[in-house]
Amino acid sequence: MIKRFSFPSTFEIALLLSLIVFLFALVLTKPEGLPHLSYGYSVLGFWKSGFWDLLEFTMQMVLILVLGHTLALSAPIDKGLRKISALIKNNTHAVLLTGTMAMAGGYLNWGFGLVLGAILARKIGEFAQENNIQINYYLVGASGYLGMLVWHGGLSGSATLKVAEQGHFLQESMGVIPINQTVFSAFNLYVNLFLIILLLIILYLLSLKKFDKNQVSLGKSGSSTHSKSKEKIGWILGLVMILVICGELFFSGDQIWASVDLNFVNFTLLALGLLFYGSLSDYVQSLSFAVKGATDIIIQFPFYAGILGMMKYSGLLVLLADDMVARSGTATFPLLSFASAAIVNFFVPSGGGQWAIQGPVMMEAAQKMGIDLPKMVMTFAYGDQLSNMLQPFWALPLLSITGIPAKEIFKYTAYFFLAATVVFGLSILIWLA
């Protein structure tokens, strides 16, 4: 009996990539005269040396997901989403409202936007069911995933915030790039504006199409559980942290954008979470639930760091960058980089892990060709977020919360993928060609 093909897990893909990079390093960078067995052992040493090089980055990625998720589960957010759900009158309202909120949340923080879109889609589905409002629940769920199409150009982008950080792992080669040159650049703001307008038009048109009125029967999802503890230390601590944030921004002067990096975003998410929960025990309870969603990041990032170690210490990184320069020019390299980032995201579904592997090669090649580095960082970001619309890794929380089958989501997100490909591709051609 022939076994059906089973797509490998993301962890298995990380291991497969490790093996591929090991073999490339062994074949392409082995010094002449050195036995393969001896050099293979050296490459394994490079792998081990790099294994823990990204520990700080790993923790930052874990926190940005977990703290954003916890904030989305807070009582004020839950209450607000219930009120928003009650605003819908028809299918078009439901679709546009969910898509808009998901994109707004995703722009602020990818973990927050992902969970916010999923919870809102669920609550709108429940409200529509209770009040006999006919909605295309599958399209509403797909709209709730749109935060993952704008996140890397927003305030929690892995690459954009990492390169804005003093001492980041590529600082020696490319320096520090503050977010006013990436996230808040005119280039990125215009791209996001055009993308959001186009997506809202597509949502409107899709909402007018006929749909199956017997989709998913929803039970009550309930709200976040909060104790009646009178202990409100979280409010005090959250207020103190907000004061520290405001003071840091106020005294930054002309360097205000340089102070906004991954650590700043995580500190702000933690402060807001403590304020919204008030009770430390309630906050920790929701945090414990949210941590489960970070399991893949925790175990896989060291392997991505190991891949980077093999590429960096063997010389494969420079070799690949030189090859990219030789095979492309300043006119084609940005588009090729955009396409490669979208493709690699299918196999490395973490913006942070992908930046650790692909970022050094892209930046090395861009410098050799004299291409604007901040715009190349955004080119990578666009490619990374684009293919989220076709791969299921980050959709898993949404699918779980909404109860919608993956195939019903992706038949709509394919439209979003095509629209974003046009916007990103034309933007890169206009501004970088």
Coordinates of N, CA, C and O in Angstrom, one line a residue, residues 22 47 57 74 79 104 109 117 164 181 197 202 227 233 235 268 271-272 296 361 386 388-389 402 406:
F22 N 24.9 22.3 5.5 CA 26.1 21.5 5.9 C 26.8 20.9 4.6 O 28.0 21.1 4.4
W47 N 28.7 24.9 13.1 CA 27.3 24.7 13.5 C 27.1 24.9 15.0 O 26.3 25.6 15.4
F57 N 18.0 37.3 20.4 CA 17.0 37.4 19.3 C 15.9 36.4 19.5 O 14.7 36.8 19.3
S74 N -6.8 40.0 27.1 CA -7.2 40.8 28.3 C -8.7 41.2 28.3 O -9.3 41.3 27.2
K79 N -13.9 42.8 25.9 CA -15.1 43.6 26.0 C -15.3 44.4 24.8 O -16.4 44.6 24.2
A104 N -5.1 46.5 11.4 CA -4.6 47.5 12.4 C -3.9 46.8 13.5 O -2.8 47.3 14.0
N109 N 1.3 45.0 16.3 CA 2.1 43.9 16.8 C 1.6 42.6 16.1 O 0.4 42.3 16.1
G117 N -7.5 39.2 15.3 CA -8.3 38.9 14.2 C -9.1 37.6 14.3 O -10.2 37.5 13.9
A164 N 17.6 48.1 13.8 CA 17.5 49.4 14.5 C 18.2 49.3 15.9 O 18.3 50.3 16.6
Q181 N 13.9 55.2 8.8 CA 14.4 54.9 7.5 C 13.7 53.6 6.9 O 13.9 53.3 5.7
I197 N -5.8 49.8 0.9 CA -6.9 50.3 0.0 C -7.3 49.1 -0.9 O -8.5 48.8 -1.1
I202 N -11.0 44.5 -2.4 CA -11.1 43.1 -2.7 C -12.1 42.4 -1.6 O -12.9 41.6 -2.0
S227 N -9.9 36.4 37.8 CA -10.3 36.2 39.2 C -10.8 37.5 39.7 O -10.7 38.6 39.1
I233 N -1.5 45.1 41.8 CA -0.2 45.6 41.6 C 0.2 45.8 40.2 O 1.0 46.7 39.9
W235 N -1.5 47.3 37.9 CA -1.8 48.6 37.5 C -0.6 49.6 37.9 O -0.2 50.4 37.1
T268 N 6.9 47.8 26.0 CA 5.6 48.5 25.9 C 4.4 47.5 26.0 O 3.4 47.8 26.7
A271 N 4.0 46.5 29.6 CA 3.4 47.5 30.4 C 1.9 47.6 30.1 O 1.1 47.7 31.1
L272 N 1.5 47.6 28.9 CA 0.0 47.6 28.6 C -0.7 46.4 29.1 O -1.8 46.5 29.6
D296 N 7.4 26.5 18.9 CA 8.2 26.3 17.7 C 9.3 27.2 17.6 O 10.4 26.9 17.2
V361 N 23.1 37.4 3.8 CA 23.4 37.2 2.3 C 22.9 38.4 1.5 O 23.6 39.0 0.7
L386 N 4.4 38.2 2.5 CA 3.6 37.9 1.4 C 3.1 36.4 1.4 O 1.9 36.2 1.4
N388 N 2.8 34.3 3.7 CA 2.0 33.9 4.9 C 0.6 33.6 4.4 O -0.1 32.8 5.0
M389 N 0.2 34.3 3.3 CA -1.2 34.1 2.8 C -1.4 32.7 2.2 O -2.6 32.3 1.9
T402 N -11.3 29.8 15.4 CA -12.5 30.0 14.6 C -13.2 28.7 14.3 O -14.4 28.6 14.0
A406 N -8.6 24.7 7.1 CA -7.6 25.5 6.4 C -8.0 25.7 4.9 O -7.7 26.8 4.4

